[in-house]
Short mmCIF file of C-alpha atoms in Angstrom, two decimals:
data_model
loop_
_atom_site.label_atom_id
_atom_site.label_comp_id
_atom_site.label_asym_id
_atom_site.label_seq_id
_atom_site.Cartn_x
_atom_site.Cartn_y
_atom_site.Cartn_z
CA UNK A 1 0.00 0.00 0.00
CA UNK A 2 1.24 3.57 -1.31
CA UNK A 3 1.72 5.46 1.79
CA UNK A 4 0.89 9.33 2.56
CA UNK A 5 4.68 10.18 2.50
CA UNK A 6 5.64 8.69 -0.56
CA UNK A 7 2.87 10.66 -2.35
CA UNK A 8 3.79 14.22 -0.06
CA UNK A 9 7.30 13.10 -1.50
CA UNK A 10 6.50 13.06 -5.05
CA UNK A 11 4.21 15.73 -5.02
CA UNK A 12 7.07 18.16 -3.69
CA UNK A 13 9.55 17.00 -5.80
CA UNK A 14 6.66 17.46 -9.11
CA UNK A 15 6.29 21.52 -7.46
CA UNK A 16 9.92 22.00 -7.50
CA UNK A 17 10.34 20.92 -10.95
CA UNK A 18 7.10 23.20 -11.94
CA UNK A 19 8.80 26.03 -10.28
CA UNK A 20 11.69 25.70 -12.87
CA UNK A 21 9.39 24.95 -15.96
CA UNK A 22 7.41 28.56 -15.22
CA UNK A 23 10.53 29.84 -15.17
CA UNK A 24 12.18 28.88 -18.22
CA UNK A 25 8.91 29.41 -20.46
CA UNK A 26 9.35 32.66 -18.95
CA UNK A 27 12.80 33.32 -19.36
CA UNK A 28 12.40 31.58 -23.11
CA UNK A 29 9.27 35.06 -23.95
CA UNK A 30 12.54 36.77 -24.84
CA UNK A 31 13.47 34.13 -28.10
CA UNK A 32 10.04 33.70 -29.51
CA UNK A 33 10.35 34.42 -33.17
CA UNK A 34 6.56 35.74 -33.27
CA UNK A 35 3.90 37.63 -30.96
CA UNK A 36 1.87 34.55 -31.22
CA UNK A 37 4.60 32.26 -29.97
CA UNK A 38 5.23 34.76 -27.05
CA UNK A 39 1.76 34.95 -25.83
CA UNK A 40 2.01 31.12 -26.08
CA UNK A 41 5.07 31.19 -23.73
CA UNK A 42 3.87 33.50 -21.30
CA UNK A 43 0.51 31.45 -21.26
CA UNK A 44 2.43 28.13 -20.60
CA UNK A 45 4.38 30.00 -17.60
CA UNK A 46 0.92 30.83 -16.13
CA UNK A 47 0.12 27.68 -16.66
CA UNK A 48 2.73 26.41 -14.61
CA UNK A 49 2.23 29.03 -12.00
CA UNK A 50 -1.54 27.35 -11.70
CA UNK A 51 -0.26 23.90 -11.70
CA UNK A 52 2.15 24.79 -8.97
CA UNK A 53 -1.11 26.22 -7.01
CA UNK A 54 -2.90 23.15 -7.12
CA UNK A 55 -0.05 20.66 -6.52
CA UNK A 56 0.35 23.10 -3.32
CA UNK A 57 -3.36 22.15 -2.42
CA UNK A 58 -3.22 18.57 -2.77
CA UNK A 59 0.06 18.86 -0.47
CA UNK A 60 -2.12 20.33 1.98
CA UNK A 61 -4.94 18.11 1.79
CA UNK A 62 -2.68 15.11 2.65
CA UNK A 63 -1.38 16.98 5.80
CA UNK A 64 1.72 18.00 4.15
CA UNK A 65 2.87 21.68 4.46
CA UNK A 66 4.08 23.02 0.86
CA UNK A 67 8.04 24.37 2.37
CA UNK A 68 9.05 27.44 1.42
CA UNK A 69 12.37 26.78 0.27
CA UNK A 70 10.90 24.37 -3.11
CA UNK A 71 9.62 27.29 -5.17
CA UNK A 72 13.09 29.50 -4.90
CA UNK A 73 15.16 25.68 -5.35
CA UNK A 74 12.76 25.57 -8.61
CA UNK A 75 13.02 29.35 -9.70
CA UNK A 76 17.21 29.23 -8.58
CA UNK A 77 17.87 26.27 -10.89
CA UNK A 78 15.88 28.01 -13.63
CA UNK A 79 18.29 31.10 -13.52
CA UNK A 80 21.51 28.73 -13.28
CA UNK A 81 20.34 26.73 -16.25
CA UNK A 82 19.74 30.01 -18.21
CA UNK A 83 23.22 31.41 -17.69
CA UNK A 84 24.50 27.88 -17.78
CA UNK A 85 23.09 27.54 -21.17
CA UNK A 86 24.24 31.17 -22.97
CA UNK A 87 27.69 28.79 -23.45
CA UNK A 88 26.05 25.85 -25.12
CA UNK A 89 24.76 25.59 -28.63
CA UNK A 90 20.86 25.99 -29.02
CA UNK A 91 19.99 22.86 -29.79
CA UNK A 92 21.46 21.75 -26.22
CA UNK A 93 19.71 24.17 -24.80
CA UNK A 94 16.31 22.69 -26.12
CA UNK A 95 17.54 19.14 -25.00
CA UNK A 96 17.48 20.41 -21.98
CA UNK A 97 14.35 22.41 -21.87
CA UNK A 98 13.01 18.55 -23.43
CA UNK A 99 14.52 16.36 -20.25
CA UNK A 100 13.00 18.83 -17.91
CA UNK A 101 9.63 17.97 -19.29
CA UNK A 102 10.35 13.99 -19.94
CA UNK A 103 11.20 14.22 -15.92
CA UNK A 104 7.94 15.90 -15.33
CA UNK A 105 5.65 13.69 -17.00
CA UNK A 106 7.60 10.30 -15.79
CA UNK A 107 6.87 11.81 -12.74
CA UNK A 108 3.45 12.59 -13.33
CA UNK A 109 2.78 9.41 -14.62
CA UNK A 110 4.65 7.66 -11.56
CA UNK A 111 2.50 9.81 -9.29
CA UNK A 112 -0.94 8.31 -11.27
CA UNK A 113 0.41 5.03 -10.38
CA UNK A 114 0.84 5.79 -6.47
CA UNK A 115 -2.49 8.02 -6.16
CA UNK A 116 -4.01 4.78 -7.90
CA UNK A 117 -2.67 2.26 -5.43
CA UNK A 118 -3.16 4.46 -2.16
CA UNK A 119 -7.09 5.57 -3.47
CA UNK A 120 -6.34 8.86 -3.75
CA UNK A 121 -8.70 9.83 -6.48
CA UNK A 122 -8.00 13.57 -6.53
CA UNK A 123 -4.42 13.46 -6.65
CA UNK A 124 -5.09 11.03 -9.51
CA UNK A 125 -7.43 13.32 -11.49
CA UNK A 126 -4.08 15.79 -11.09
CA UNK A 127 -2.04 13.90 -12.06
CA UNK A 128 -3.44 13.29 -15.11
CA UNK A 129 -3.68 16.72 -15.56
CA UNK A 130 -0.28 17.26 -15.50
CA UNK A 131 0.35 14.26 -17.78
CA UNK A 132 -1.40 15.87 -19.93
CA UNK A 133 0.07 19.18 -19.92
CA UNK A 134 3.49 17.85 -19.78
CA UNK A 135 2.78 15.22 -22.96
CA UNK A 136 1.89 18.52 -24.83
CA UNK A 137 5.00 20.37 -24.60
CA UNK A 138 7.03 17.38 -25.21
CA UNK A 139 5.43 17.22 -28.46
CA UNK A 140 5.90 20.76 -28.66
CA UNK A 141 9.67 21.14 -27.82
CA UNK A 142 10.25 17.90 -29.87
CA UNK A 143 8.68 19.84 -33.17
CA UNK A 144 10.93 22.89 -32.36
CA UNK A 145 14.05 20.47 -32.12
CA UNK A 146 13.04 19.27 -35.47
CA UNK A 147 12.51 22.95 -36.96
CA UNK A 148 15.88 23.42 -36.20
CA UNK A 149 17.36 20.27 -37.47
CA UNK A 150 15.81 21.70 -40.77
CA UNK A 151 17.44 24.45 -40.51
CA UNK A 152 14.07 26.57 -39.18
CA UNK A 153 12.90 29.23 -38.87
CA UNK A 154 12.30 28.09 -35.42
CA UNK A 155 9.78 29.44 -33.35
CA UNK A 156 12.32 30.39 -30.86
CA UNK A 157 15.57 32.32 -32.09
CA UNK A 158 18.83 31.62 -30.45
CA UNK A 159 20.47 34.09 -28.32
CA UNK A 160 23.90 35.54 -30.10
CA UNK A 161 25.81 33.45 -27.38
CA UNK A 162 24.33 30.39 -28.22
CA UNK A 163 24.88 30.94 -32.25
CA UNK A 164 28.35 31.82 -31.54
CA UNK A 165 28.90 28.56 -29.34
CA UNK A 166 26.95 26.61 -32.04
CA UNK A 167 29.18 28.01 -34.90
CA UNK A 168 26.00 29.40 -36.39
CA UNK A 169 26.75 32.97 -36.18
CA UNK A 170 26.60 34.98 -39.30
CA UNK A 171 29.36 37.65 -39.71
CA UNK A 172 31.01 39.83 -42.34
CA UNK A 173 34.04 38.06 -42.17
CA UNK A 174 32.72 34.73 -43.69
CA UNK A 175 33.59 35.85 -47.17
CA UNK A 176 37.18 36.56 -46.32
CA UNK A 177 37.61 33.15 -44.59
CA UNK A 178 35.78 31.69 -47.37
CA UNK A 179 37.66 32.83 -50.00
CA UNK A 180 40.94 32.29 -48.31
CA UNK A 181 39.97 28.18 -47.64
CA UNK A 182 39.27 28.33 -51.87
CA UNK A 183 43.05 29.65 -52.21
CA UNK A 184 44.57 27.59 -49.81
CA UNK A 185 42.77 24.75 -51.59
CA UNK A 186 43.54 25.94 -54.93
CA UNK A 187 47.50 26.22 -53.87
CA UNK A 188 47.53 22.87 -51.69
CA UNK A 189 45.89 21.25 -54.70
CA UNK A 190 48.88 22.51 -56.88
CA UNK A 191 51.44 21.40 -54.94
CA UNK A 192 50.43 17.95 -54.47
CA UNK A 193 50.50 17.40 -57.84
CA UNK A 194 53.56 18.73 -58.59
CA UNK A 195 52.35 21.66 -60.83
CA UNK A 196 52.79 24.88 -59.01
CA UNK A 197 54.30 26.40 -61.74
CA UNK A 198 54.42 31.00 -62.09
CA UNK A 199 51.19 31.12 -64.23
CA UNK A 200 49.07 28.97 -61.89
CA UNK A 201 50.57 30.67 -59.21
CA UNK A 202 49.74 33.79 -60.52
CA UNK A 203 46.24 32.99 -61.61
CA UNK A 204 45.63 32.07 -57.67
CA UNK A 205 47.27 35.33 -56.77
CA UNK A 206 44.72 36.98 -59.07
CA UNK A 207 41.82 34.84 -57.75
CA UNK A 208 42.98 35.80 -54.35
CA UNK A 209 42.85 39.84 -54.88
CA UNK A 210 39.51 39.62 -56.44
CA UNK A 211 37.93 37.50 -53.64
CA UNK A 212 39.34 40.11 -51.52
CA UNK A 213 38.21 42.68 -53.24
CA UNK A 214 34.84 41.50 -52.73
CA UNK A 215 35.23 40.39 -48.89
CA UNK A 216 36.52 44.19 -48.77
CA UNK A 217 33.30 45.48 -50.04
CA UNK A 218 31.41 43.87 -47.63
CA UNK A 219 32.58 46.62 -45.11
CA UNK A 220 32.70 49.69 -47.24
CA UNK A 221 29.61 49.43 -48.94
CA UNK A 222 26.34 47.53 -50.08
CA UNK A 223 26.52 44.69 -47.42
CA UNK A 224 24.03 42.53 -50.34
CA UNK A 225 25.79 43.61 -53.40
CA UNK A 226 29.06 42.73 -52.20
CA UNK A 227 28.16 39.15 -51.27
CA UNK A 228 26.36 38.82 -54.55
CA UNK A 229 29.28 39.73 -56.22
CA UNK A 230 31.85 37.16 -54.39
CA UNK A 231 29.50 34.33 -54.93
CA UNK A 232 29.33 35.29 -58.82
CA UNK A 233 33.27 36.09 -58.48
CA UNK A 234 34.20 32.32 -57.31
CA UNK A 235 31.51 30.47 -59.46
CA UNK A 236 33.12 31.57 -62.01
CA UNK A 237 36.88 30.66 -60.59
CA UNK A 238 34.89 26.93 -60.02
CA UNK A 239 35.48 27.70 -56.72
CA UNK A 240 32.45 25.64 -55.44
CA UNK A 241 32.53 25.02 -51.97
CA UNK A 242 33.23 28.94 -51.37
CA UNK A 243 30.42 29.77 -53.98
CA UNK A 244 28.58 27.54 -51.66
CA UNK A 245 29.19 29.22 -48.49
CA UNK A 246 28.15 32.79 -49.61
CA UNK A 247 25.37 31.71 -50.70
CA UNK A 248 24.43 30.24 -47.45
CA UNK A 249 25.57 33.52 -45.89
CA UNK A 250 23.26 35.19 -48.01
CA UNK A 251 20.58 32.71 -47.94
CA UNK A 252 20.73 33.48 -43.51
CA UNK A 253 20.76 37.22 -43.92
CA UNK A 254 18.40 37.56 -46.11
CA UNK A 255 20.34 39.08 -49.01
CA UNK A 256 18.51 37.43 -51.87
CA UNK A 257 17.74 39.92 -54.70
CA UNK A 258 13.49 39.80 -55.39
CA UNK A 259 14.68 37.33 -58.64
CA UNK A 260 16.08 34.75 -56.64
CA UNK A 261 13.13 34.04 -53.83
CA UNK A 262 10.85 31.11 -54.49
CA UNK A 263 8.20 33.27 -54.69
CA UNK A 264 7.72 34.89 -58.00
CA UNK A 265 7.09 38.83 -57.91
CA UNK A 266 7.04 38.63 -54.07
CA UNK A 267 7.72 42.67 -53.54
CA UNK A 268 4.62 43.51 -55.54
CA UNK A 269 2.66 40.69 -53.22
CA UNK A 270 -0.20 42.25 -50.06
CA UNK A 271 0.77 40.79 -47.02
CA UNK A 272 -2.13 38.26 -47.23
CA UNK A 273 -1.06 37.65 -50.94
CA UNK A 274 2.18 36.65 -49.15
CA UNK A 275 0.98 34.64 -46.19
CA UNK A 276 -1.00 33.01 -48.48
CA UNK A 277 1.48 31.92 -50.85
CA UNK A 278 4.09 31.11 -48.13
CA UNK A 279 1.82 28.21 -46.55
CA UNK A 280 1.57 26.62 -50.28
CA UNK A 281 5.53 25.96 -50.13
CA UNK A 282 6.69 22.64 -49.60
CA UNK A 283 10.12 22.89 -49.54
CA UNK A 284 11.72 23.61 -45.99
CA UNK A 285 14.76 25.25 -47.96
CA UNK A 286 12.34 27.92 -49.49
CA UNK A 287 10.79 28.36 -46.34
CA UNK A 288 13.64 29.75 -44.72
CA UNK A 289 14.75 31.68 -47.86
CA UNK A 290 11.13 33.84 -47.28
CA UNK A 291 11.38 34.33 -43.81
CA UNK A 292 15.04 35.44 -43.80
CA UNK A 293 13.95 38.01 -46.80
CA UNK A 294 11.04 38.84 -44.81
CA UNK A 295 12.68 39.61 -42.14
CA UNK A 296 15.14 41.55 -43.41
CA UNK A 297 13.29 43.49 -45.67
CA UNK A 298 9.96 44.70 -44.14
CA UNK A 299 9.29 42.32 -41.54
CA UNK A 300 5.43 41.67 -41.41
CA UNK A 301 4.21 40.01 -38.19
CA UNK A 302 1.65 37.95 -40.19
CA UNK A 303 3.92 36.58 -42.99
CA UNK A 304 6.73 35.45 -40.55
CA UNK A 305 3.93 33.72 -38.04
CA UNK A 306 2.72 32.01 -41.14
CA UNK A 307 6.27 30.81 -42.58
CA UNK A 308 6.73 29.76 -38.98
CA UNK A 309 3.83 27.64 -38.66
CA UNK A 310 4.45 26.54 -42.23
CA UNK A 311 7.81 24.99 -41.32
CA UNK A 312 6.16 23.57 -37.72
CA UNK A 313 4.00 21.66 -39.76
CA UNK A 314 7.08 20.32 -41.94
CA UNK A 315 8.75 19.56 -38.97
CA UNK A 316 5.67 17.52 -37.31
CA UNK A 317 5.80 15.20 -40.45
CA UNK A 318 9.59 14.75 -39.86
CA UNK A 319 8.97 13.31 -36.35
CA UNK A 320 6.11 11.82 -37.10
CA UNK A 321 3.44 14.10 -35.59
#
């Protein structure tokens, strides 16, 4: 027979661990890539708060007293986890955010099991409650995982820490590291096969001012142009992998020219010509190429929630949602 303590137990350990969820959905307002997602965040934190509440009651109705000291435990690991976390990539960060809520629901379901065995129907009925709850944002955080496996857009952004620890950052220097891996290639290719002779030495020389040039650009002028012009600049050298890279660069910062979006004519398009076009794309790459634009361009609340949601239902068919 489950006894009184073991369920007191539990239930304390289930508050101290809801302290900490409130917290982080909280704390995680701040990365929400839309108003929609925020309100959704702050909701889930109030959420938590409630559960908290109630978990509190049932402690009391079983003759426990709901300490003091659980709560700030639960709200004190929250804060250490976020700072913890501004040194990790994002995707670790979300693992984490996931574990917290796989430990709530084991417990949740653990705590079923007990109230079941000791015939304690109302700390049953919450504990499926919180199973519930707890199944939902797993799904939820497990879709966001996936959105950024496929490269988003998420709907939470990473914090410049964590894209810096993830190697995700986006800075002006890529082109000039980019084009100096093609040279280094092109020379190290040379030399291994014995034919480093003065014209092909030369010709990378060449190759090497012009790339550059165009990494030099970057800081002087048209951020977009310049780009543009390296990736044209080392196609034409066949210097694919660096041709590669810019255009990722671009593809991030949203530096496509209006001709190269997936979307034909999309400048000319109403915001709910846009939204609506934007949920007809199937391809997650294209996805991200609108948003990025969008958002570096004009930045409409309604087309960004509705590439969002477009690539969180791509992401639910990748894990199986």
């Amino acid at each position: 027979m489950t006894s009184t303590t073991t369920l007191i137990r539990q239930l304390r350990a289930i508050r101290q661990l809801t302290q900490t969820e409130a917290q982080v959905a909280r704390l995680r307002t701040a990365q929400a890539r839309t108003e929609a997602v925020r309100r959704e965040l702050l909701q889930n934190g109030q959420n938590a708060e409630r559960r908290s509440r109630l978990i509190a009651d049932h402690l009391r109705e079983l003759g426990g007293v709901p300490d003091a000291v659980t709560p700030v435990i639960g709200r004190l690991t929250a804060l250490v986890k976020s700072t913890v976390e501004q040194v990790e990539p994002f995707d670790e960060a979300l693992l984490q955010d996931l574990a917290l809520e796989q430990r709530l629901l084991g417990r949740a379901r653990y705590l079923k099991a007990l109230a079941e065995t000791a015939n304690k129907p109302a700390v049953r009925a919450l504990a499926e409650q919180l199973e519930t709850a707890h199944s939902a944002t797993v799904e939820w955080i497990s879709t966001v995982l996936a959105e950024e496996a496929l490269g988003g857009p998420a709907a939470l952004r990473a914090t410049p820490l964590q894209r810096a620890a993830g190697g995700v950052t986006q800075v002006i220097g890529l082109p000039v590291r980019a084009a100096r891996e093609g040279v280094n290639r092109a020379i190290d290719g040379a030399q291994e096969m014995g034919s480093l002779v003065r014209g092909t030495a030369a010709g990378v020389t060449d190759r090497a001012m012009r790339f550059g040039g165009a990494a030099r650009e970057v800081a002087v002028s048209g951020r977009d142009a310049s780009l543009q012009r390296a990736e044209v600049e080392a196609r034409r050298e066949s210097a694919g992998d660096t041709a590669t890279a810019l255009h990722e660069t671009r593809r991030e910062l949203g530096s496509f020219s209006s001709r190269e979006l997936p979307i034909s004519n999309y400048d000319e398009l109403s915001p709910q010509e846009a939204t609506r076009r934007t949920k007809e794309l199937d391809n997650i790459e294209d996805v991200r190429t609108m948003v990025n634009y969008e958002e570096a361009h004009r930045n409409r609340s309604s087309v960004v929630s509705a590439a969002q949601a477009r690539v969180a239902e791509l992401a639910k068919h990748t894990v199986g949602g």
